[in-house]
JSON list of C-alpha atoms in Angstrom, two decimals:
[
{"chain": "A", "resi": 12, "resn": "GLY", "atom": "CA", "xyz": [-78.62, -90.52, -141.88]},
{"chain": "A", "resi": 13, "resn": "ASP", "atom": "CA", "xyz": [-75.44, -89.40, -139.61]},
{"chain": "A", "resi": 14, "resn": "SER", "atom": "CA", "xyz": [-74.11, -92.30, -136.80]},
{"chain": "A", "resi": 15, "resn": "VAL", "atom": "CA", "xyz": [-71.70, -91.45, -134.23]},
{"chain": "A", "resi": 16, "resn": "THR", "atom": "CA", "xyz": [-71.15, -94.71, -132.20]},
{"chain": "A", "resi": 17, "resn": "GLN", "atom": "CA", "xyz": [-68.44, -95.07, -129.05]},
{"chain": "A", "resi": 18, "resn": "MET", "atom": "CA", "xyz": [-67.45, -97.48, -126.51]},
{"chain": "A", "resi": 19, "resn": "GLU", "atom": "CA", "xyz": [-69.45, -98.07, -123.92]},
{"chain": "A", "resi": 20, "resn": "GLY", "atom": "CA", "xyz": [-68.48, -97.43, -120.51]},
{"chain": "A", "resi": 21, "resn": "PRO", "atom": "CA", "xyz": [-67.78, -97.23, -117.69]},
{"chain": "A", "resi": 22, "resn": "VAL", "atom": "CA", "xyz": [-64.71, -96.78, -118.19]},
{"chain": "A", "resi": 23, "resn": "THR", "atom": "CA", "xyz": [-62.30, -96.80, -115.43]},
{"chain": "A", "resi": 24, "resn": "LEU", "atom": "CA", "xyz": [-58.55, -96.23, -115.23]},
{"chain": "A", "resi": 25, "resn": "SER", "atom": "CA", "xyz": [-56.00, -95.25, -112.90]},
{"chain": "A", "resi": 26, "resn": "GLU", "atom": "CA", "xyz": [-54.75, -92.27, -112.41]},
{"chain": "A", "resi": 27, "resn": "GLU", "atom": "CA", "xyz": [-51.91, -91.76, -114.99]},
{"chain": "A", "resi": 28, "resn": "ALA", "atom": "CA", "xyz": [-53.57, -94.62, -117.47]},
{"chain": "A", "resi": 29, "resn": "PHE", "atom": "CA", "xyz": [-53.55, -94.67, -120.88]},
{"chain": "A", "resi": 30, "resn": "LEU", "atom": "CA", "xyz": [-56.65, -93.20, -122.83]},
{"chain": "A", "resi": 31, "resn": "THR", "atom": "CA", "xyz": [-57.68, -94.28, -125.76]},
{"chain": "A", "resi": 32, "resn": "ILE", "atom": "CA", "xyz": [-62.34, -93.93, -125.67]},
{"chain": "A", "resi": 33, "resn": "ASN", "atom": "CA", "xyz": [-63.20, -95.58, -129.27]},
{"chain": "A", "resi": 34, "resn": "CYS", "atom": "CA", "xyz": [-65.37, -93.01, -131.58]},
{"chain": "A", "resi": 35, "resn": "THR", "atom": "CA", "xyz": [-66.49, -94.08, -135.13]},
{"chain": "A", "resi": 36, "resn": "TYR", "atom": "CA", "xyz": [-68.81, -92.69, -137.55]},
{"chain": "A", "resi": 37, "resn": "THR", "atom": "CA", "xyz": [-70.90, -92.61, -140.64]},
{"chain": "A", "resi": 38, "resn": "ALA", "atom": "CA", "xyz": [-71.74, -89.83, -142.75]},
{"chain": "A", "resi": 39, "resn": "THR", "atom": "CA", "xyz": [-73.39, -88.85, -146.45]},
{"chain": "A", "resi": 40, "resn": "GLY", "atom": "CA", "xyz": [-70.50, -86.41, -146.42]},
{"chain": "A", "resi": 41, "resn": "TYR", "atom": "CA", "xyz": [-67.80, -84.88, -145.28]},
{"chain": "A", "resi": 42, "resn": "PRO", "atom": "CA", "xyz": [-68.08, -84.02, -142.13]},
{"chain": "A", "resi": 43, "resn": "SER", "atom": "CA", "xyz": [-66.64, -82.02, -138.73]},
{"chain": "A", "resi": 44, "resn": "LEU", "atom": "CA", "xyz": [-65.94, -84.41, -136.28]},
{"chain": "A", "resi": 45, "resn": "PHE", "atom": "CA", "xyz": [-65.98, -83.37, -132.42]},
{"chain": "A", "resi": 46, "resn": "TRP", "atom": "CA", "xyz": [-65.18, -83.85, -128.94]},
{"chain": "A", "resi": 47, "resn": "TYR", "atom": "CA", "xyz": [-67.60, -82.63, -126.25]},
{"chain": "A", "resi": 48, "resn": "VAL", "atom": "CA", "xyz": [-66.50, -83.55, -122.46]},
{"chain": "A", "resi": 49, "resn": "GLN", "atom": "CA", "xyz": [-69.13, -82.80, -119.77]},
{"chain": "A", "resi": 50, "resn": "TYR", "atom": "CA", "xyz": [-68.24, -82.24, -116.32]},
{"chain": "A", "resi": 51, "resn": "PRO", "atom": "CA", "xyz": [-70.55, -83.75, -113.98]},
{"chain": "A", "resi": 52, "resn": "GLY", "atom": "CA", "xyz": [-73.72, -80.87, -112.73]},
{"chain": "A", "resi": 53, "resn": "GLU", "atom": "CA", "xyz": [-71.89, -78.78, -115.87]},
{"chain": "A", "resi": 54, "resn": "GLY", "atom": "CA", "xyz": [-73.22, -78.29, -120.02]},
{"chain": "A", "resi": 55, "resn": "LEU", "atom": "CA", "xyz": [-70.71, -79.83, -122.94]},
{"chain": "A", "resi": 56, "resn": "GLN", "atom": "CA", "xyz": [-68.30, -78.38, -123.54]},
{"chain": "A", "resi": 57, "resn": "LEU", "atom": "CA", "xyz": [-66.64, -78.82, -126.09]},
{"chain": "A", "resi": 58, "resn": "LEU", "atom": "CA", "xyz": [-62.70, -80.87, -126.08]},
{"chain": "A", "resi": 59, "resn": "LEU", "atom": "CA", "xyz": [-61.74, -81.11, -129.38]},
{"chain": "A", "resi": 60, "resn": "LYS", "atom": "CA", "xyz": [-62.42, -80.29, -133.40]},
{"chain": "A", "resi": 61, "resn": "ALA", "atom": "CA", "xyz": [-61.18, -81.12, -136.53]},
{"chain": "A", "resi": 62, "resn": "THR", "atom": "CA", "xyz": [-62.72, -80.38, -139.82]},
{"chain": "A", "resi": 63, "resn": "LYS", "atom": "CA", "xyz": [-61.32, -82.66, -143.22]},
{"chain": "A", "resi": 64, "resn": "ALA", "atom": "CA", "xyz": [-59.28, -85.76, -143.24]},
{"chain": "A", "resi": 65, "resn": "ASP", "atom": "CA", "xyz": [-55.43, -86.08, -141.63]},
{"chain": "A", "resi": 66, "resn": "ASP", "atom": "CA", "xyz": [-56.73, -83.08, -139.55]},
{"chain": "A", "resi": 67, "resn": "LYS", "atom": "CA", "xyz": [-55.61, -83.48, -135.19]},
{"chain": "A", "resi": 68, "resn": "GLY", "atom": "CA", "xyz": [-57.26, -82.42, -132.31]},
{"chain": "A", "resi": 69, "resn": "SER", "atom": "CA", "xyz": [-55.73, -81.23, -129.13]},
{"chain": "A", "resi": 70, "resn": "ASN", "atom": "CA", "xyz": [-56.30, -79.55, -125.44]},
{"chain": "A", "resi": 71, "resn": "LYS", "atom": "CA", "xyz": [-55.37, -80.29, -122.31]},
{"chain": "A", "resi": 72, "resn": "GLY", "atom": "CA", "xyz": [-53.15, -82.78, -123.30]},
{"chain": "A", "resi": 73, "resn": "PHE", "atom": "CA", "xyz": [-56.37, -84.88, -125.24]},
{"chain": "A", "resi": 74, "resn": "GLU", "atom": "CA", "xyz": [-55.74, -86.10, -129.14]},
{"chain": "A", "resi": 75, "resn": "ALA", "atom": "CA", "xyz": [-58.15, -87.46, -132.03]},
{"chain": "A", "resi": 76, "resn": "THR", "atom": "CA", "xyz": [-57.10, -87.61, -135.03]},
{"chain": "A", "resi": 77, "resn": "TYR", "atom": "CA", "xyz": [-59.42, -87.28, -138.05]},
{"chain": "A", "resi": 78, "resn": "ARG", "atom": "CA", "xyz": [-59.18, -91.16, -139.59]},
{"chain": "A", "resi": 79, "resn": "LYS", "atom": "CA", "xyz": [-61.15, -91.03, -142.62]},
{"chain": "A", "resi": 80, "resn": "GLU", "atom": "CA", "xyz": [-60.11, -94.46, -144.05]},
{"chain": "A", "resi": 81, "resn": "THR", "atom": "CA", "xyz": [-61.21, -95.62, -141.02]},
{"chain": "A", "resi": 82, "resn": "THR", "atom": "CA", "xyz": [-63.81, -92.99, -140.10]},
{"chain": "A", "resi": 83, "resn": "SER", "atom": "CA", "xyz": [-62.59, -92.73, -136.91]},
{"chain": "A", "resi": 84, "resn": "PHE", "atom": "CA", "xyz": [-62.04, -89.91, -133.85]},
{"chain": "A", "resi": 85, "resn": "HIS", "atom": "CA", "xyz": [-60.71, -91.65, -131.31]},
{"chain": "A", "resi": 86, "resn": "LEU", "atom": "CA", "xyz": [-59.26, -90.25, -127.82]},
{"chain": "A", "resi": 87, "resn": "GLU", "atom": "CA", "xyz": [-56.30, -89.96, -126.41]},
{"chain": "A", "resi": 88, "resn": "LYS", "atom": "CA", "xyz": [-54.76, -89.32, -123.20]},
{"chain": "A", "resi": 89, "resn": "GLY", "atom": "CA", "xyz": [-51.27, -90.42, -122.39]},
{"chain": "A", "resi": 90, "resn": "SER", "atom": "CA", "xyz": [-52.13, -90.40, -118.85]},
{"chain": "A", "resi": 91, "resn": "VAL", "atom": "CA", "xyz": [-54.42, -89.19, -117.28]},
{"chain": "A", "resi": 92, "resn": "GLN", "atom": "CA", "xyz": [-55.44, -87.74, -113.83]},
{"chain": "A", "resi": 93, "resn": "VAL", "atom": "CA", "xyz": [-58.55, -87.37, -111.12]},
{"chain": "A", "resi": 94, "resn": "SER", "atom": "CA", "xyz": [-60.02, -84.44, -112.74]},
{"chain": "A", "resi": 95, "resn": "ASP", "atom": "CA", "xyz": [-60.67, -85.96, -116.08]},
{"chain": "A", "resi": 96, "resn": "SER", "atom": "CA", "xyz": [-62.90, -87.94, -114.65]},
{"chain": "A", "resi": 97, "resn": "ALA", "atom": "CA", "xyz": [-66.72, -86.67, -116.86]},
{"chain": "A", "resi": 98, "resn": "VAL", "atom": "CA", "xyz": [-68.93, -88.24, -119.57]},
{"chain": "A", "resi": 99, "resn": "TYR", "atom": "CA", "xyz": [-67.69, -87.77, -122.71]},
{"chain": "A", "resi": 100, "resn": "PHE", "atom": "CA", "xyz": [-68.78, -86.96, -125.86]},
{"chain": "A", "resi": 101, "resn": "CYS", "atom": "CA", "xyz": [-68.55, -88.17, -130.16]},
{"chain": "A", "resi": 102, "resn": "ALA", "atom": "CA", "xyz": [-70.11, -85.68, -132.09]},
{"chain": "A", "resi": 103, "resn": "LEU", "atom": "CA", "xyz": [-70.52, -84.92, -135.90]},
{"chain": "A", "resi": 104, "resn": "SER", "atom": "CA", "xyz": [-71.65, -81.83, -137.83]},
{"chain": "A", "resi": 105, "resn": "GLU", "atom": "CA", "xyz": [-72.12, -81.86, -141.20]},
{"chain": "A", "resi": 106, "resn": "GLY", "atom": "CA", "xyz": [-71.71, -78.35, -141.69]},
{"chain": "A", "resi": 107, "resn": "GLY", "atom": "CA", "xyz": [-69.13, -77.91, -139.56]},
{"chain": "A", "resi": 108, "resn": "GLY", "atom": "CA", "xyz": [-70.67, -77.11, -136.74]},
{"chain": "A", "resi": 109, "resn": "ALA", "atom": "CA", "xyz": [-73.25, -73.93, -138.20]},
{"chain": "A", "resi": 110, "resn": "ASP", "atom": "CA", "xyz": [-75.75, -76.97, -137.95]},
{"chain": "A", "resi": 111, "resn": "GLY", "atom": "CA", "xyz": [-76.93, -79.47, -135.43]},
{"chain": "A", "resi": 112, "resn": "LEU", "atom": "CA", "xyz": [-74.78, -82.16, -134.10]},
{"chain": "A", "resi": 113, "resn": "THR", "atom": "CA", "xyz": [-75.71, -85.76, -134.31]},
{"chain": "A", "resi": 114, "resn": "PHE", "atom": "CA", "xyz": [-73.84, -86.94, -131.24]},
{"chain": "A", "resi": 115, "resn": "GLY", "atom": "CA", "xyz": [-72.88, -90.58, -129.87]},
{"chain": "A", "resi": 116, "resn": "LYS", "atom": "CA", "xyz": [-74.38, -92.19, -126.68]},
{"chain": "A", "resi": 117, "resn": "GLY", "atom": "CA", "xyz": [-70.95, -90.76, -124.29]},
{"chain": "A", "resi": 118, "resn": "THR", "atom": "CA", "xyz": [-68.25, -93.38, -122.68]},
{"chain": "A", "resi": 119, "resn": "HIS", "atom": "CA", "xyz": [-68.06, -92.69, -118.85]},
{"chain": "A", "resi": 120, "resn": "LEU", "atom": "CA", "xyz": [-64.90, -92.27, -117.46]},
{"chain": "A", "resi": 121, "resn": "ILE", "atom": "CA", "xyz": [-64.05, -92.65, -113.47]},
{"chain": "A", "resi": 122, "resn": "ILE", "atom": "CA", "xyz": [-59.97, -91.95, -112.71]},
{"chain": "A", "resi": 123, "resn": "GLN", "atom": "CA", "xyz": [-59.19, -93.34, -109.86]},
{"chain": "A", "resi": 124, "resn": "PRO", "atom": "CA", "xyz": [-56.37, -91.97, -107.33]},
{"chain": "B", "resi": 19, "resn": "GLY", "atom": "CA", "xyz": [-65.37, -67.27, -121.70]},
{"chain": "B", "resi": 20, "resn": "ALA", "atom": "CA", "xyz": [-69.26, -67.32, -124.13]},
{"chain": "B", "resi": 21, "resn": "VAL", "atom": "CA", "xyz": [-72.24, -67.92, -121.38]},
{"chain": "B", "resi": 22, "resn": "VAL", "atom": "CA", "xyz": [-75.08, -70.74, -121.70]},
{"chain": "B", "resi": 23, "resn": "SER", "atom": "CA", "xyz": [-77.10, -70.26, -119.19]},
{"chain": "B", "resi": 24, "resn": "GLN", "atom": "CA", "xyz": [-81.06, -72.40, -119.39]},
{"chain": "B", "resi": 25, "resn": "HIS", "atom": "CA", "xyz": [-83.59, -72.24, -116.80]},
{"chain": "B", "resi": 26, "resn": "PRO", "atom": "CA", "xyz": [-84.36, -74.03, -114.16]},
{"chain": "B", "resi": 27, "resn": "SER", "atom": "CA", "xyz": [-83.00, -76.83, -113.82]},
{"chain": "B", "resi": 28, "resn": "ARG", "atom": "CA", "xyz": [-85.04, -78.88, -112.12]},
{"chain": "B", "resi": 29, "resn": "VAL", "atom": "CA", "xyz": [-89.34, -78.84, -113.10]},
{"chain": "B", "resi": 30, "resn": "ILE", "atom": "CA", "xyz": [-91.57, -81.89, -111.30]},
{"chain": "B", "resi": 31, "resn": "CYS", "atom": "CA", "xyz": [-95.24, -80.71, -112.61]},
{"chain": "B", "resi": 32, "resn": "LYS", "atom": "CA", "xyz": [-98.38, -82.75, -113.24]},
{"chain": "B", "resi": 33, "resn": "SER", "atom": "CA", "xyz": [-99.33, -84.80, -116.77]},
{"chain": "B", "resi": 34, "resn": "GLY", "atom": "CA", "xyz": [-101.39, -82.31, -118.71]},
{"chain": "B", "resi": 35, "resn": "THR", "atom": "CA", "xyz": [-99.42, -79.55, -117.95]},
{"chain": "B", "resi": 36, "resn": "SER", "atom": "CA", "xyz": [-98.01, -76.93, -120.31]},
{"chain": "B", "resi": 37, "resn": "VAL", "atom": "CA", "xyz": [-93.94, -76.01, -119.06]},
{"chain": "B", "resi": 38, "resn": "LYS", "atom": "CA", "xyz": [-91.18, -73.33, -120.42]},
{"chain": "B", "resi": 39, "resn": "ILE", "atom": "CA", "xyz": [-87.74, -74.59, -120.33]},
{"chain": "B", "resi": 40, "resn": "GLU", "atom": "CA", "xyz": [-85.72, -71.42, -121.68]},
{"chain": "B", "resi": 41, "resn": "CYS", "atom": "CA", "xyz": [-82.86, -70.09, -123.42]},
{"chain": "B", "resi": 42, "resn": "ARG", "atom": "CA", "xyz": [-79.81, -68.00, -123.11]},
{"chain": "B", "resi": 43, "resn": "SER", "atom": "CA", "xyz": [-77.02, -66.53, -124.23]},
{"chain": "B", "resi": 44, "resn": "LEU", "atom": "CA", "xyz": [-75.47, -64.14, -122.08]},
{"chain": "B", "resi": 45, "resn": "ASP", "atom": "CA", "xyz": [-72.82, -62.49, -123.16]},
{"chain": "B", "resi": 46, "resn": "PHE", "atom": "CA", "xyz": [-73.55, -62.95, -127.01]},
{"chain": "B", "resi": 47, "resn": "GLN", "atom": "CA", "xyz": [-75.85, -62.72, -129.73]},
{"chain": "B", "resi": 48, "resn": "ALA", "atom": "CA", "xyz": [-77.00, -65.76, -131.17]},
{"chain": "B", "resi": 49, "resn": "THR", "atom": "CA", "xyz": [-79.17, -66.70, -134.09]},
{"chain": "B", "resi": 50, "resn": "THR", "atom": "CA", "xyz": [-78.75, -69.53, -133.62]},
{"chain": "B", "resi": 51, "resn": "MET", "atom": "CA", "xyz": [-80.18, -72.24, -131.05]},
{"chain": "B", "resi": 52, "resn": "PHE", "atom": "CA", "xyz": [-80.43, -76.00, -130.94]},
{"chain": "B", "resi": 53, "resn": "TRP", "atom": "CA", "xyz": [-82.41, -78.04, -128.63]},
{"chain": "B", "resi": 54, "resn": "TYR", "atom": "CA", "xyz": [-81.51, -81.52, -127.81]},
{"chain": "B", "resi": 55, "resn": "ARG", "atom": "CA", "xyz": [-83.45, -84.27, -125.73]},
{"chain": "B", "resi": 56, "resn": "GLN", "atom": "CA", "xyz": [-81.15, -86.80, -123.98]},
{"chain": "B", "resi": 57, "resn": "PHE", "atom": "CA", "xyz": [-82.42, -90.07, -122.24]},
{"chain": "B", "resi": 58, "resn": "PRO", "atom": "CA", "xyz": [-81.26, -92.01, -119.34]},
{"chain": "B", "resi": 59, "resn": "LYS", "atom": "CA", "xyz": [-77.78, -93.39, -120.94]},
{"chain": "B", "resi": 60, "resn": "GLN", "atom": "CA", "xyz": [-78.42, -92.40, -123.81]},
{"chain": "B", "resi": 61, "resn": "SER", "atom": "CA", "xyz": [-76.79, -90.33, -127.05]},
{"chain": "B", "resi": 62, "resn": "LEU", "atom": "CA", "xyz": [-78.30, -86.27, -126.79]},
{"chain": "B", "resi": 63, "resn": "MET", "atom": "CA", "xyz": [-81.67, -86.37, -130.10]},
{"chain": "B", "resi": 64, "resn": "LEU", "atom": "CA", "xyz": [-81.69, -83.43, -132.13]},
{"chain": "B", "resi": 65, "resn": "MET", "atom": "CA", "xyz": [-84.73, -82.27, -131.72]},
{"chain": "B", "resi": 66, "resn": "ALA", "atom": "CA", "xyz": [-85.13, -79.15, -132.55]},
{"chain": "B", "resi": 67, "resn": "THR", "atom": "CA", "xyz": [-82.87, -75.35, -134.91]},
{"chain": "B", "resi": 68, "resn": "SER", "atom": "CA", "xyz": [-84.54, -72.20, -133.55]},
{"chain": "B", "resi": 69, "resn": "ASN", "atom": "CA", "xyz": [-83.72, -69.49, -135.65]},
{"chain": "B", "resi": 70, "resn": "GLU", "atom": "CA", "xyz": [-84.24, -65.97, -134.64]},
{"chain": "B", "resi": 71, "resn": "GLY", "atom": "CA", "xyz": [-87.53, -63.95, -135.92]},
{"chain": "B", "resi": 72, "resn": "SER", "atom": "CA", "xyz": [-87.87, -66.82, -137.88]},
{"chain": "B", "resi": 73, "resn": "LYS", "atom": "CA", "xyz": [-90.15, -70.76, -136.96]},
{"chain": "B", "resi": 74, "resn": "ALA", "atom": "CA", "xyz": [-88.04, -72.83, -135.82]},
{"chain": "B", "resi": 75, "resn": "THR", "atom": "CA", "xyz": [-87.08, -76.22, -138.25]},
{"chain": "B", "resi": 76, "resn": "TYR", "atom": "CA", "xyz": [-88.39, -79.92, -136.49]},
{"chain": "B", "resi": 77, "resn": "GLU", "atom": "CA", "xyz": [-85.65, -82.85, -136.53]},
{"chain": "B", "resi": 78, "resn": "GLN", "atom": "CA", "xyz": [-88.29, -86.30, -138.39]},
{"chain": "B", "resi": 79, "resn": "GLY", "atom": "CA", "xyz": [-91.09, -87.38, -135.78]},
{"chain": "B", "resi": 80, "resn": "VAL", "atom": "CA", "xyz": [-91.13, -84.40, -133.24]},
{"chain": "B", "resi": 81, "resn": "GLU", "atom": "CA", "xyz": [-93.86, -83.35, -132.45]},
{"chain": "B", "resi": 82, "resn": "LYS", "atom": "CA", "xyz": [-93.99, -79.62, -132.86]},
{"chain": "B", "resi": 83, "resn": "ASP", "atom": "CA", "xyz": [-97.01, -79.01, -131.50]},
{"chain": "B", "resi": 84, "resn": "LYS", "atom": "CA", "xyz": [-96.59, -80.78, -128.67]},
{"chain": "B", "resi": 85, "resn": "PHE", "atom": "CA", "xyz": [-93.00, -78.74, -128.60]},
{"chain": "B", "resi": 86, "resn": "LEU", "atom": "CA", "xyz": [-93.10, -74.98, -128.85]},
{"chain": "B", "resi": 87, "resn": "ILE", "atom": "CA", "xyz": [-90.03, -73.31, -129.83]},
{"chain": "B", "resi": 88, "resn": "ASN", "atom": "CA", "xyz": [-90.13, -69.28, -129.24]},
{"chain": "B", "resi": 89, "resn": "HIS", "atom": "CA", "xyz": [-86.78, -67.74, -130.83]},
{"chain": "B", "resi": 90, "resn": "ALA", "atom": "CA", "xyz": [-88.07, -64.30, -129.75]},
{"chain": "B", "resi": 91, "resn": "SER", "atom": "CA", "xyz": [-84.49, -62.72, -130.14]},
{"chain": "B", "resi": 92, "resn": "LEU", "atom": "CA", "xyz": [-81.28, -63.29, -129.83]},
{"chain": "B", "resi": 93, "resn": "THR", "atom": "CA", "xyz": [-80.46, -63.78, -126.33]},
{"chain": "B", "resi": 94, "resn": "LEU", "atom": "CA", "xyz": [-82.79, -65.61, -125.33]},
{"chain": "B", "resi": 95, "resn": "SER", "atom": "CA", "xyz": [-85.39, -69.14, -126.41]},
{"chain": "B", "resi": 96, "resn": "THR", "atom": "CA", "xyz": [-87.53, -71.36, -125.61]},
{"chain": "B", "resi": 97, "resn": "LEU", "atom": "CA", "xyz": [-89.02, -74.30, -125.61]},
{"chain": "B", "resi": 98, "resn": "THR", "atom": "CA", "xyz": [-91.93, -75.12, -124.12]},
{"chain": "B", "resi": 99, "resn": "VAL", "atom": "CA", "xyz": [-93.79, -78.40, -123.40]},
{"chain": "B", "resi": 100, "resn": "THR", "atom": "CA", "xyz": [-97.48, -78.85, -123.79]},
{"chain": "B", "resi": 101, "resn": "SER", "atom": "CA", "xyz": [-99.94, -80.62, -121.95]},
{"chain": "B", "resi": 102, "resn": "ALA", "atom": "CA", "xyz": [-96.87, -82.77, -120.60]},
{"chain": "B", "resi": 103, "resn": "HIS", "atom": "CA", "xyz": [-97.09, -86.81, -120.20]},
{"chain": "B", "resi": 104, "resn": "PRO", "atom": "CA", "xyz": [-95.16, -89.47, -118.04]},
{"chain": "B", "resi": 105, "resn": "GLU", "atom": "CA", "xyz": [-93.26, -89.50, -121.61]},
{"chain": "B", "resi": 106, "resn": "ASP", "atom": "CA", "xyz": [-92.24, -86.32, -122.13]},
{"chain": "B", "resi": 107, "resn": "SER", "atom": "CA", "xyz": [-89.39, -86.47, -118.76]},
{"chain": "B", "resi": 108, "resn": "SER", "atom": "CA", "xyz": [-86.42, -86.16, -120.33]},
{"chain": "B", "resi": 109, "resn": "PHE", "atom": "CA", "xyz": [-83.21, -84.45, -119.96]},
{"chain": "B", "resi": 110, "resn": "TYR", "atom": "CA", "xyz": [-82.99, -80.60, -122.47]},
{"chain": "B", "resi": 111, "resn": "ILE", "atom": "CA", "xyz": [-80.59, -79.23, -123.79]},
{"chain": "B", "resi": 112, "resn": "CYS", "atom": "CA", "xyz": [-79.89, -76.38, -125.17]},
{"chain": "B", "resi": 113, "resn": "SER", "atom": "CA", "xyz": [-76.42, -75.54, -127.56]},
{"chain": "B", "resi": 114, "resn": "ALA", "atom": "CA", "xyz": [-76.23, -71.71, -128.34]},
{"chain": "B", "resi": 115, "resn": "ASN", "atom": "CA", "xyz": [-74.56, -70.85, -132.31]},
{"chain": "B", "resi": 116, "resn": "ARG", "atom": "CA", "xyz": [-72.00, -67.87, -131.95]},
{"chain": "B", "resi": 117, "resn": "GLY", "atom": "CA", "xyz": [-70.29, -69.11, -135.16]},
{"chain": "B", "resi": 118, "resn": "PRO", "atom": "CA", "xyz": [-68.62, -71.49, -137.39]},
{"chain": "B", "resi": 119, "resn": "GLY", "atom": "CA", "xyz": [-67.38, -74.93, -134.96]},
{"chain": "B", "resi": 120, "resn": "GLU", "atom": "CA", "xyz": [-69.18, -72.29, -131.61]},
{"chain": "B", "resi": 121, "resn": "LEU", "atom": "CA", "xyz": [-71.43, -74.22, -129.79]},
{"chain": "B", "resi": 122, "resn": "PHE", "atom": "CA", "xyz": [-72.15, -73.55, -126.53]},
{"chain": "B", "resi": 123, "resn": "PHE", "atom": "CA", "xyz": [-74.08, -75.60, -124.20]},
{"chain": "B", "resi": 124, "resn": "GLY", "atom": "CA", "xyz": [-76.22, -75.09, -121.34]},
{"chain": "B", "resi": 125, "resn": "GLU", "atom": "CA", "xyz": [-76.31, -76.46, -117.87]},
{"chain": "B", "resi": 126, "resn": "GLY", "atom": "CA", "xyz": [-79.61, -78.62, -118.93]},
{"chain": "B", "resi": 127, "resn": "SER", "atom": "CA", "xyz": [-82.88, -78.81, -117.90]},
{"chain": "B", "resi": 128, "resn": "ARG", "atom": "CA", "xyz": [-84.13, -82.51, -116.44]},
{"chain": "B", "resi": 129, "resn": "LEU", "atom": "CA", "xyz": [-87.92, -82.15, -116.30]},
{"chain": "B", "resi": 130, "resn": "THR", "atom": "CA", "xyz": [-90.53, -85.13, -114.95]},
{"chain": "B", "resi": 131, "resn": "VAL", "atom": "CA", "xyz": [-93.70, -84.86, -115.57]},
{"chain": "B", "resi": 132, "resn": "LEU", "atom": "CA", "xyz": [-95.72, -86.87, -112.53]}
]
């Protein structure tokens, strides 16, 4: 079945550091890929998505590129802020999001001033 | 933006009782809603797909008689944990589908069974 593997946390960085959170997946078809963010006390929010190979999703300074050859969708940001502290989930959907998502375990990101 | 609300956010109950969790889409109609369960430091695991006006579709290994799902209207799905036991203690999260790729999540409901 489908699965998503993302780096374990917590990841602790200083403000303005470069961020990479690795995510790889296994899927039987051609899934859509997502990054969700969960701020403390809030529900999951869609951060960005990509629906086909070589697509780049971007939002709020975060980027991730759908790499079919390496089955990866790594999340990057050039300069993180304290407000980026949250839990980040990588996820996939075989149905473009019309069906349920398969999630990674989540990566807790802590940004220190 | 779109908002999905869950209630209650926290519930504590005695073993053997039943608990109902509501998931509402506040500003859009959702023909499909999803229920997830999250264990500490684990992924969100899809439990079931809730379809308005029809029976829910359960994932393999999820007991449909234990976790009753009702999607009686386009804005409300409920999850009832029947005869709850301590192993049912978990964080339950719903999401509502406004359209392809447009999934919105509730804040989650933490169930503790004593």
